Amino acid sequence: MTESFRRSGEYPQGDNQQPAYPQQHASSPVNPEWPPPPAYEPVAPVAVEPGTTVWPGSGQGGSGSGGEGHGGGGGFAGYPGAPEPAAASTAVLMAEPVPATEAPAAAPKKRAKGPLALLAAVAIVAAAIGGGTAYGIQELTGKDTTSSSTSTTVVPTAKKGTIAGVAQAVSPSIVEINATSNAGSSTGSGVIITTSGEIITNNHVISGASSIKVQLSNGKSYTAKVVGTDSKKDLALIKLENAPSGLKTATLGNSDGVQVGDDVVAIGSPEGLTGTVTSGIVSALDRDVTVSTDESQSQDQQSQGGSGQWPFEFGGQQFNGDTGSSTTTYKALQTDASLNPGNSGGALIDMNGNIIGINSAMYSAASDSSSSSSSAGSVGLGFAIPINTVKSDLASLRAGGSDS
């Protein structure tokens, strides 16, 4: 019986001594008679994956599998043994959890927010820059709302890139202008640029006029007054009196980005046919066009009942009559879009619906006395003042213009 007992238990090391390896499970309460834990700091915790913290051990499992006893680490259960080499395995932490401020898992969460916060900051800065740019444009073009863009798409998405889409989007911003003087009357076109009723047109359309009537695309008419003129650029700014609310303003584009061959649309009131739409391409850039600055030329046009062409010079030749001795030359966009008397002051538009020029001069074979009636009409030789020239002149026009 004694031998059997010793084989199934532990061999004593002496009389009245406890077994060298007590049968104590790691989860059992600590025996108060056991010696106190060693007086050194516990080994620092090691994080192996988010949410799991472990203590370095001596290579012995906490439950005794593969070890010599049940306590693991070479000591009694619940107390770590002497430090082991760095290659030792790890055992799951059974002591007090690490404070939240020391938890390694918190750092990745904070870092994960970094890119999002950076993107948000960039978005805020971009919005601020965009707002500042829009404000700057507004200050340059007046206190009223003025659409000015280099890449805005005004045309509805379903009709983007189509003539019908451009006409639908821009036609409400194009008006017909009837100027009357003692010599007669003339018809031209204009472009609404502010919600308060500012309209850009050619100087020769309203020069010398005693009264100006403007007809909107909805057929309603209003009187207008001249704000400023610049005969050297053949530009004028007029403004509706008692302008209605809800005016549709045009979007002024960037004529510097125009290229030869670009598709364009022209909208105006040729021969009094309000809202006429034609199309073509940009035929050439930076054409030197010479026009008259003499007010009497406008009166001669009016005396012909508005059917007279505005005379201009191009390539050393004069068209539509004599420009006179007082002239000015400007750089123009050339287009083959059909332009006729009454298109002056109207819009030349890109396929995104942005105004890129103000139509100012056009040649028609009907103006030559030698031409027969069958050859009358546009021959695809028209010119427009680049819209960037117009934008740079707006402040001067609002102040009365260079002719004041």
XYZ file of C-alpha atoms in Angstrom, residues 1-9 11:
10
model
C 0.000 0.000 0.000
C 2.800 2.407 0.808
C 4.616 1.768 -2.469
C 1.413 2.136 -4.416
C 0.732 5.427 -2.670
C 4.184 6.751 -3.469
C 3.972 5.792 -7.114
C 0.749 7.711 -7.644
C 1.797 10.734 -5.587
C 8.072 11.622 -3.322
